[in-house]
Amino acid sequence: MGLTEVRDFSLAGWAEPDRAEERARGYCECLEEGNILFFAQTPFSLPESDRSFLLNVRQTSSAVHKNISYKPDRDRVHGLTPGNADGEELLRIMRSYSQSVTNFVRQFLSPYRDRWHLDFASYRSIEEEDRDLPLQKRNDLLHVDSFPTRPSNGHRILRVFTNLNPTQPRVWLTSDPFDLLVRKYGNPARLNHLASESRSPWRHVNRRLIRLTRSLGIPLVDRPLYDQFMLGFHHELKGNRDFQENCPKSRWEFPPGSTWLVFTDTVPHAVLSGQFALEQTFIIQRDALLLPHKAPYRVLEELTGVSVVD
Ligand SMILES: [Fe+2]
């Protein structure tokens, strides 16, 4: 398949009970094929007072925190200036947002319902245009997502975005999905390395050593082969000037108040401009996928002939 499409569900009556499960399977397949599902209006509860509050929140300028983040498992918010008086109210709003968007996804994408790990939510209050970030953290360069500190082991990264900006769109570029992208831009040496590491008898010994080191309190990331490749691919794409300049591109404007869902480990994306967006990440279990052959881990297994997940 070629470039990502944006499918508009604003008027599709997605919440009608008639054939709900069948339609939900269609939505999941559409996402897994590398498309973006779009709603012109926010399809879950997000009170006007909460939106107004968020538009006035200012995050810390620290380079440590790219966004304000909410960690559902710890019920904590990170990224505000220490001692900021908004902290308690922000925590309440992010908790409420996270629960609200999760309930929506449970219904809209019912085949995935609770077959996920609820990852971080984020509030992106900083204007993306001309943002000064290190290369690997830049949002304006096309990339597929891979989290340096939270390996997925081939489980999928589904993200739900909402543009809170009352007047300005959030502008994205996308390009060919992962299965085409990796065949054209995947580094052959690293694909070979992936295959030889998978066959190596030392692979499990090395992982056990890392786990032992972690148990001693040393913060090493226990990164499966899949994540080693994907994180490297993320960095390579951002640093590849030929890819950034010459790959086929689609430009999308997500208007104020809209919401969109996308597997960001499949769809290469870049944010050209926009300020004030909410986002919740779901790590969808591999065995919940309806089109597993489209998943990046399966594409890598097809290319290398070896297993790349634990
Ligand atoms: Fe991203």
mmCIF file of C-alpha atoms and ligand atoms in Angstrom:
data_model
loop_
_atom_site.group_PDB
_atom_site.id
_atom_site.type_symbol
_atom_site.label_atom_id
_atom_site.label_comp_id
_atom_site.label_asym_id
_atom_site.label_seq_id
_atom_site.Cartn_x
_atom_site.Cartn_y
_atom_site.Cartn_z
ATOM 1 C CA MET A 1 0.000 0.000 0.000
ATOM 2 C CA GLY A 2 1.070 3.586 -0.519
ATOM 3 C CA LEU A 3 0.731 6.833 1.346
ATOM 4 C CA THR A 4 -1.347 7.195 4.453
ATOM 5 C CA GLU A 5 -4.898 8.443 4.063
ATOM 6 C CA VAL A 6 -6.955 10.326 6.606
ATOM 7 C CA ARG A 7 -10.409 8.724 7.009
ATOM 8 C CA ASP A 8 -13.020 11.103 8.384
ATOM 9 C CA PHE A 9 -15.355 9.466 10.929
ATOM 10 C CA SER A 10 -17.040 12.667 12.054
ATOM 11 C CA LEU A 11 -20.339 11.848 10.362
ATOM 12 C CA ALA A 12 -20.028 8.077 10.148
ATOM 13 C CA GLY A 13 -22.307 7.224 13.088
ATOM 14 C CA TRP A 14 -19.558 5.095 14.580
ATOM 15 C CA ALA A 15 -21.340 4.852 17.957
ATOM 16 C CA GLU A 16 -24.573 3.354 16.497
ATOM 17 C CA PRO A 17 -25.245 -0.106 18.013
ATOM 18 C CA ASP A 18 -26.073 -1.707 14.632
ATOM 19 C CA ARG A 19 -23.178 -3.970 13.500
ATOM 20 C CA ALA A 20 -20.943 -2.191 16.024
ATOM 21 C CA GLU A 21 -18.389 -5.015 16.403
ATOM 22 C CA GLU A 22 -18.046 -5.472 12.645
ATOM 23 C CA ARG A 23 -17.502 -1.736 12.116
ATOM 24 C CA ALA A 24 -14.995 -1.585 14.984
ATOM 25 C CA ARG A 25 -12.984 -4.360 13.313
ATOM 26 C CA GLY A 26 -12.974 -2.270 10.139
ATOM 27 C CA TYR A 27 -11.618 0.732 12.074
ATOM 28 C CA CYS A 28 -8.825 -1.374 13.595
ATOM 29 C CA GLU A 29 -7.881 -2.768 10.178
ATOM 30 C CA CYS A 30 -7.874 0.705 8.681
ATOM 31 C CA LEU A 31 -5.422 1.835 11.374
ATOM 32 C CA GLU A 32 -3.229 -1.258 11.030
ATOM 33 C CA GLU A 33 -3.001 -0.652 7.275
ATOM 34 C CA GLY A 34 -1.317 2.670 8.096
ATOM 35 C CA ASN A 35 -4.147 5.187 7.906
ATOM 36 C CA ILE A 36 -5.203 7.962 10.247
ATOM 37 C CA LEU A 37 -8.745 8.027 11.655
ATOM 38 C CA PHE A 38 -10.046 11.536 12.112
ATOM 39 C CA PHE A 39 -12.896 13.248 13.988
ATOM 40 C CA ALA A 40 -13.621 16.917 13.305
ATOM 41 C CA GLN A 41 -14.952 17.241 16.870
ATOM 42 C CA THR A 42 -13.524 15.614 19.978
ATOM 43 C CA PRO A 43 -15.399 12.274 20.255
ATOM 44 C CA PHE A 44 -15.088 12.032 24.058
ATOM 45 C CA SER A 45 -15.842 14.294 27.007
ATOM 46 C CA LEU A 46 -13.374 17.143 27.489
ATOM 47 C CA PRO A 47 -15.054 19.966 29.440
ATOM 48 C CA GLU A 48 -14.662 23.523 28.183
ATOM 49 C CA SER A 49 -13.344 24.605 31.599
ATOM 50 C CA ASP A 50 -10.551 21.984 31.356
ATOM 51 C CA ARG A 51 -9.621 23.152 27.854
ATOM 52 C CA SER A 52 -9.460 26.779 29.060
ATOM 53 C CA PHE A 53 -7.281 25.814 32.008
ATOM 54 C CA LEU A 54 -4.868 23.879 29.777
ATOM 55 C CA LEU A 55 -4.498 26.803 27.374
ATOM 56 C CA ASN A 56 -3.086 28.865 30.257
ATOM 57 C CA VAL A 57 -0.668 26.251 31.635
ATOM 58 C CA ARG A 58 3.006 26.867 30.997
ATOM 59 C CA GLN A 59 5.461 24.004 31.252
ATOM 60 C CA THR A 60 9.030 24.135 32.444
ATOM 61 C CA SER A 61 11.626 25.178 29.865
ATOM 62 C CA SER A 62 13.859 22.307 31.023
ATOM 63 C CA ALA A 63 15.254 20.201 28.183
ATOM 64 C CA VAL A 64 14.513 17.105 30.282
ATOM 65 C CA HIS A 65 10.764 17.341 29.618
ATOM 66 C CA LYS A 66 9.726 17.705 25.975
ATOM 67 C CA ASN A 67 6.060 17.853 27.018
ATOM 68 C CA ILE A 68 3.965 17.756 30.147
ATOM 69 C CA SER A 69 3.364 14.054 30.738
ATOM 70 C CA TYR A 70 0.872 12.090 32.808
ATOM 71 C CA LYS A 71 1.723 8.586 33.962
ATOM 72 C CA PRO A 72 -1.544 6.713 34.622
ATOM 73 C CA ASP A 73 0.060 3.865 36.580
ATOM 74 C CA ARG A 74 1.614 6.327 39.050
ATOM 75 C CA ASP A 75 -1.070 9.021 38.751
ATOM 76 C CA ARG A 76 1.664 11.638 38.462
ATOM 77 C CA VAL A 77 2.306 14.647 36.195
ATOM 78 C CA HIS A 78 5.811 15.619 35.057
ATOM 79 C CA GLY A 79 7.090 18.671 33.219
ATOM 80 C CA LEU A 80 5.731 21.574 35.259
ATOM 81 C CA THR A 81 8.052 24.030 36.948
ATOM 82 C CA PRO A 82 8.574 22.759 40.536
ATOM 83 C CA GLY A 83 6.179 24.428 42.945
ATOM 84 C CA ASN A 84 3.833 25.499 40.134
ATOM 85 C CA ALA A 85 0.462 26.269 41.729
ATOM 86 C CA ASP A 86 -1.349 24.670 38.769
ATOM 87 C CA GLY A 87 -0.009 21.206 39.580
ATOM 88 C CA GLU A 88 -2.980 19.780 41.462
ATOM 89 C CA GLU A 89 -5.599 20.961 38.978
ATOM 90 C CA LEU A 90 -3.451 19.822 36.053
ATOM 91 C CA LEU A 91 -3.198 16.361 37.603
ATOM 92 C CA ARG A 92 -6.994 16.179 37.959
ATOM 93 C CA ILE A 93 -7.518 17.256 34.332
ATOM 94 C CA MET A 94 -4.911 14.883 32.882
ATOM 95 C CA ARG A 95 -6.315 11.991 34.938
ATOM 96 C CA SER A 96 -9.827 12.788 33.739
ATOM 97 C CA TYR A 97 -8.668 13.191 30.108
ATOM 98 C CA SER A 98 -6.790 9.878 30.223
ATOM 99 C CA GLN A 99 -9.852 8.033 31.576
ATOM 100 C CA SER A 100 -12.154 9.707 29.090
ATOM 101 C CA VAL A 101 -10.066 8.921 26.001
ATOM 102 C CA THR A 102 -9.540 5.365 27.247
ATOM 103 C CA ASN A 103 -13.296 4.807 27.557
ATOM 104 C CA PHE A 104 -13.724 6.149 24.018
ATOM 105 C CA VAL A 105 -11.079 3.795 22.593
ATOM 106 C CA ARG A 106 -12.636 0.846 24.470
ATOM 107 C CA GLN A 107 -15.812 1.463 22.487
ATOM 108 C CA PHE A 108 -14.464 2.752 19.163
ATOM 109 C CA LEU A 109 -11.765 0.077 18.810
ATOM 110 C CA SER A 110 -13.517 -2.662 20.756
ATOM 111 C CA PRO A 111 -11.369 -5.545 19.361
ATOM 112 C CA TYR A 112 -8.443 -4.000 21.280
ATOM 113 C CA ARG A 113 -10.483 -3.355 24.426
ATOM 114 C CA ASP A 114 -8.174 -3.702 27.455
ATOM 115 C CA ARG A 115 -5.705 -5.728 25.381
ATOM 116 C CA TRP A 116 -3.230 -2.927 25.866
ATOM 117 C CA HIS A 117 -0.860 -1.342 28.324
ATOM 118 C CA LEU A 118 -1.996 2.212 29.043
ATOM 119 C CA ASP A 119 1.126 4.263 28.452
ATOM 120 C CA PHE A 120 1.731 7.966 29.127
ATOM 121 C CA ALA A 121 -0.561 10.808 28.181
ATOM 122 C CA SER A 122 0.968 14.142 27.239
ATOM 123 C CA TYR A 123 0.050 17.789 26.930
ATOM 124 C CA ARG A 124 2.027 19.601 24.251
ATOM 125 C CA SER A 125 1.756 23.285 25.159
ATOM 126 C CA ILE A 126 4.778 24.543 23.203
ATOM 127 C CA GLU A 127 4.575 25.836 19.602
ATOM 128 C CA GLU A 128 6.205 23.211 17.371
ATOM 129 C CA GLU A 129 7.289 25.563 14.579
ATOM 130 C CA ASP A 130 10.974 26.531 14.889
ATOM 131 C CA ARG A 131 11.261 24.591 18.167
ATOM 132 C CA ASP A 132 14.871 24.249 19.274
ATOM 133 C CA LEU A 133 15.430 20.554 20.120
ATOM 134 C CA PRO A 134 18.338 18.118 19.660
ATOM 135 C CA LEU A 135 18.151 16.201 16.349
ATOM 136 C CA GLN A 136 16.834 12.952 17.845
ATOM 137 C CA LYS A 137 14.081 14.774 19.757
ATOM 138 C CA ARG A 138 12.958 16.994 16.885
ATOM 139 C CA ASN A 139 9.274 16.622 16.014
ATOM 140 C CA ASP A 140 9.522 18.393 12.650
ATOM 141 C CA LEU A 141 11.545 15.565 11.043
ATOM 142 C CA LEU A 142 9.722 12.525 9.631
ATOM 143 C CA HIS A 143 10.124 9.435 11.807
ATOM 144 C CA VAL A 144 8.359 6.345 13.152
ATOM 145 C CA ASP A 145 8.064 6.223 16.931
ATOM 146 C CA SER A 146 10.259 4.159 19.211
ATOM 147 C CA PHE A 147 10.575 5.026 22.901
ATOM 148 C CA PRO A 148 14.133 5.003 24.282
ATOM 149 C CA THR A 149 13.079 4.258 27.869
ATOM 150 C CA ARG A 150 9.961 2.123 27.208
ATOM 151 C CA PRO A 151 10.707 -0.744 24.814
ATOM 152 C CA SER A 152 7.582 -2.257 23.228
ATOM 153 C CA ASN A 153 8.973 -5.666 22.173
ATOM 154 C CA GLY A 154 6.862 -5.541 19.014
ATOM 155 C CA HIS A 155 3.622 -4.510 20.705
ATOM 156 C CA ARG A 156 2.145 -1.577 18.805
ATOM 157 C CA ILE A 157 2.191 2.159 19.551
ATOM 158 C CA LEU A 158 -1.301 3.606 19.053
ATOM 159 C CA ARG A 159 -1.698 7.310 19.792
ATOM 160 C CA VAL A 160 -4.773 9.512 20.070
ATOM 161 C CA PHE A 161 -4.213 13.244 19.522
ATOM 162 C CA THR A 162 -6.560 16.179 20.141
ATOM 163 C CA ASN A 163 -5.859 19.714 18.947
ATOM 164 C CA LEU A 164 -6.904 22.076 21.749
ATOM 165 C CA ASN A 165 -5.798 25.205 19.912
ATOM 166 C CA PRO A 166 -8.911 27.394 19.534
ATOM 167 C CA THR A 167 -7.768 29.037 16.276
ATOM 168 C CA GLN A 168 -4.809 27.218 14.662
ATOM 169 C CA PRO A 169 -4.547 23.778 13.035
ATOM 170 C CA ARG A 170 -1.849 21.247 13.945
ATOM 171 C CA VAL A 171 0.066 20.595 10.723
ATOM 172 C CA TRP A 172 1.611 17.182 9.984
ATOM 173 C CA LEU A 173 3.539 15.542 7.215
ATOM 174 C CA THR A 174 3.312 11.790 6.666
ATOM 175 C CA SER A 175 5.069 9.440 4.260
ATOM 176 C CA ASP A 176 4.963 5.792 3.119
ATOM 177 C CA PRO A 177 4.176 3.336 5.946
ATOM 178 C CA PHE A 178 6.759 1.132 7.636
ATOM 179 C CA ASP A 179 6.683 -1.881 5.282
ATOM 180 C CA LEU A 180 7.685 0.303 2.314
ATOM 181 C CA LEU A 181 9.892 2.604 4.354
ATOM 182 C CA VAL A 182 12.113 -0.074 5.877
ATOM 183 C CA ARG A 183 12.674 -1.761 2.514
ATOM 184 C CA LYS A 184 13.880 1.529 1.037
ATOM 185 C CA TYR A 185 15.672 3.168 3.969
ATOM 186 C CA GLY A 186 16.439 0.324 6.400
ATOM 187 C CA ASN A 187 20.178 0.007 6.874
ATOM 188 C CA PRO A 188 21.171 -3.434 5.390
ATOM 189 C CA ALA A 189 24.053 -3.757 7.848
ATOM 190 C CA ARG A 190 21.708 -3.287 10.795
ATOM 191 C CA LEU A 191 19.174 -5.723 9.336
ATOM 192 C CA ASN A 192 21.985 -8.281 9.037
ATOM 193 C CA HIS A 193 23.030 -7.478 12.589
ATOM 194 C CA LEU A 194 19.447 -8.057 13.738
ATOM 195 C CA ALA A 195 19.448 -11.501 12.086
ATOM 196 C CA SER A 196 22.841 -12.518 13.512
ATOM 197 C CA GLU A 197 21.954 -11.260 17.014
ATOM 198 C CA SER A 198 18.718 -13.248 16.949
ATOM 199 C CA ARG A 199 20.697 -16.415 16.155
ATOM 200 C CA SER A 200 23.467 -15.680 18.657
ATOM 201 C CA PRO A 201 23.658 -18.073 21.644
ATOM 202 C CA TRP A 202 24.851 -15.091 23.723
ATOM 203 C CA ARG A 203 21.663 -13.128 23.164
ATOM 204 C CA HIS A 204 19.857 -14.441 26.253
ATOM 205 C CA VAL A 205 23.028 -14.318 28.382
ATOM 206 C CA ASN A 206 23.467 -10.624 27.560
ATOM 207 C CA ARG A 207 19.841 -9.871 28.411
ATOM 208 C CA ARG A 208 20.171 -11.735 31.729
ATOM 209 C CA LEU A 209 23.253 -9.668 32.565
ATOM 210 C CA ILE A 210 21.335 -6.465 31.863
ATOM 211 C CA ARG A 211 18.481 -7.617 34.109
ATOM 212 C CA LEU A 212 20.933 -8.489 36.855
ATOM 213 C CA THR A 213 22.522 -5.035 36.556
ATOM 214 C CA ARG A 214 19.084 -3.434 36.742
ATOM 215 C CA SER A 215 18.273 -5.407 39.874
ATOM 216 C CA LEU A 216 21.315 -3.754 41.492
ATOM 217 C CA GLY A 217 19.706 -0.357 40.884
ATOM 218 C CA ILE A 218 21.743 0.622 37.820
ATOM 219 C CA PRO A 219 19.294 2.156 35.314
ATOM 220 C CA LEU A 220 20.143 0.190 32.151
ATOM 221 C CA VAL A 221 17.300 -0.233 29.655
ATOM 222 C CA ASP A 222 16.531 -3.898 28.952
ATOM 223 C CA ARG A 223 15.935 -3.445 25.210
ATOM 224 C CA PRO A 224 14.724 -6.391 23.085
ATOM 225 C CA LEU A 225 16.180 -6.827 19.586
ATOM 226 C CA TYR A 226 13.064 -5.329 18.019
ATOM 227 C CA ASP A 227 13.495 -2.099 19.988
ATOM 228 C CA GLN A 228 17.222 -1.949 19.310
ATOM 229 C CA PHE A 229 16.426 -1.907 15.602
ATOM 230 C CA MET A 230 13.458 0.464 15.823
ATOM 231 C CA LEU A 231 15.263 3.036 17.964
ATOM 232 C CA GLY A 232 18.206 3.001 15.554
ATOM 233 C CA PHE A 233 15.815 3.330 12.608
ATOM 234 C CA HIS A 234 14.126 6.318 14.305
ATOM 235 C CA HIS A 235 17.501 8.039 14.686
ATOM 236 C CA GLU A 236 18.618 7.133 11.149
ATOM 237 C CA LEU A 237 15.459 8.542 9.565
ATOM 238 C CA LYS A 238 15.801 11.836 11.419
ATOM 239 C CA GLY A 239 19.418 12.118 10.337
ATOM 240 C CA ASN A 240 18.832 11.077 6.692
ATOM 241 C CA ARG A 241 18.715 14.275 4.665
ATOM 242 C CA ASP A 242 17.873 12.447 1.409
ATOM 243 C CA PHE A 243 14.854 10.804 3.059
ATOM 244 C CA GLN A 244 13.692 14.028 4.715
ATOM 245 C CA GLU A 245 13.947 16.056 1.517
ATOM 246 C CA ASN A 246 12.990 13.596 -1.206
ATOM 247 C CA CYS A 247 10.558 11.009 0.180
ATOM 248 C CA PRO A 248 6.912 11.219 -0.930
ATOM 249 C CA LYS A 249 4.912 13.368 1.485
ATOM 250 C CA SER A 250 1.329 14.195 2.377
ATOM 251 C CA ARG A 251 0.499 17.331 4.348
ATOM 252 C CA TRP A 252 -2.414 17.319 6.801
ATOM 253 C CA GLU A 253 -4.030 20.143 8.769
ATOM 254 C CA PHE A 254 -5.879 18.954 11.875
ATOM 255 C CA PRO A 255 -8.258 21.790 12.768
ATOM 256 C CA PRO A 256 -9.051 23.225 16.214
ATOM 257 C CA GLY A 257 -11.013 20.742 18.344
ATOM 258 C CA SER A 258 -10.309 17.731 16.111
ATOM 259 C CA THR A 259 -9.070 14.297 17.226
ATOM 260 C CA TRP A 260 -7.087 11.723 15.251
ATOM 261 C CA LEU A 261 -5.796 8.192 15.913
ATOM 262 C CA VAL A 262 -2.742 6.577 14.325
ATOM 263 C CA PHE A 263 -0.223 3.773 14.810
ATOM 264 C CA THR A 264 2.881 5.966 14.983
ATOM 265 C CA ASP A 265 5.271 2.999 14.750
ATOM 266 C CA THR A 266 3.943 2.396 11.220
ATOM 267 C CA VAL A 267 3.128 5.872 9.908
ATOM 268 C CA PRO A 268 6.120 8.214 9.534
ATOM 269 C CA HIS A 269 5.040 11.622 10.797
ATOM 270 C CA ALA A 270 6.431 15.085 11.428
ATOM 271 C CA VAL A 271 4.786 18.075 13.132
ATOM 272 C CA LEU A 272 5.437 21.280 11.213
ATOM 273 C CA SER A 273 3.434 23.623 13.430
ATOM 274 C CA GLY A 274 0.835 23.651 16.164
ATOM 275 C CA GLN A 275 0.494 24.459 19.838
ATOM 276 C CA PHE A 276 -1.717 22.971 22.563
ATOM 277 C CA ALA A 277 -2.364 19.288 21.854
ATOM 278 C CA LEU A 278 -3.349 16.424 24.114
ATOM 279 C CA GLU A 279 -2.218 12.861 23.416
ATOM 280 C CA GLN A 280 -2.711 9.435 24.980
ATOM 281 C CA THR A 281 -0.577 6.421 24.037
ATOM 282 C CA PHE A 282 -1.820 2.804 24.089
ATOM 283 C CA ILE A 283 0.604 -0.099 23.665
ATOM 284 C CA ILE A 284 -1.591 -2.610 21.826
ATOM 285 C CA GLN A 285 -0.754 -6.278 22.411
ATOM 286 C CA ARG A 286 0.600 -8.110 19.375
ATOM 287 C CA ASP A 287 -1.984 -10.869 19.734
ATOM 288 C CA ALA A 288 -4.827 -8.324 19.540
ATOM 289 C CA LEU A 289 -3.886 -7.237 16.013
ATOM 290 C CA LEU A 290 -6.262 -8.025 13.166
ATOM 291 C CA LEU A 291 -3.640 -7.655 10.417
ATOM 292 C CA PRO A 292 -0.481 -8.888 12.189
ATOM 293 C CA HIS A 293 1.451 -9.166 8.908
ATOM 294 C CA LYS A 294 1.353 -5.342 8.745
ATOM 295 C CA ALA A 295 3.020 -4.946 12.155
ATOM 296 C CA PRO A 296 6.620 -3.696 12.029
ATOM 297 C CA TYR A 297 7.907 -6.733 13.974
ATOM 298 C CA ARG A 298 6.399 -9.096 11.402
ATOM 299 C CA VAL A 299 7.788 -7.039 8.512
ATOM 300 C CA LEU A 300 11.249 -7.250 10.122
ATOM 301 C CA GLU A 301 10.849 -11.009 10.630
ATOM 302 C CA GLU A 302 9.934 -11.395 6.957
ATOM 303 C CA LEU A 303 13.003 -9.380 5.923
ATOM 304 C CA THR A 304 15.463 -11.142 8.220
ATOM 305 C CA GLY A 305 14.003 -14.655 8.493
ATOM 306 C CA VAL A 306 14.412 -14.644 12.292
ATOM 307 C CA SER A 307 12.301 -13.868 15.341
ATOM 308 C CA VAL A 308 12.867 -10.293 16.560
ATOM 309 C CA VAL A 309 10.646 -10.309 19.657
ATOM 310 C CA ASP A 310 10.865 -12.130 22.977
HETATM 311 FE FE FE B 1 6.561 10.831 16.892
#
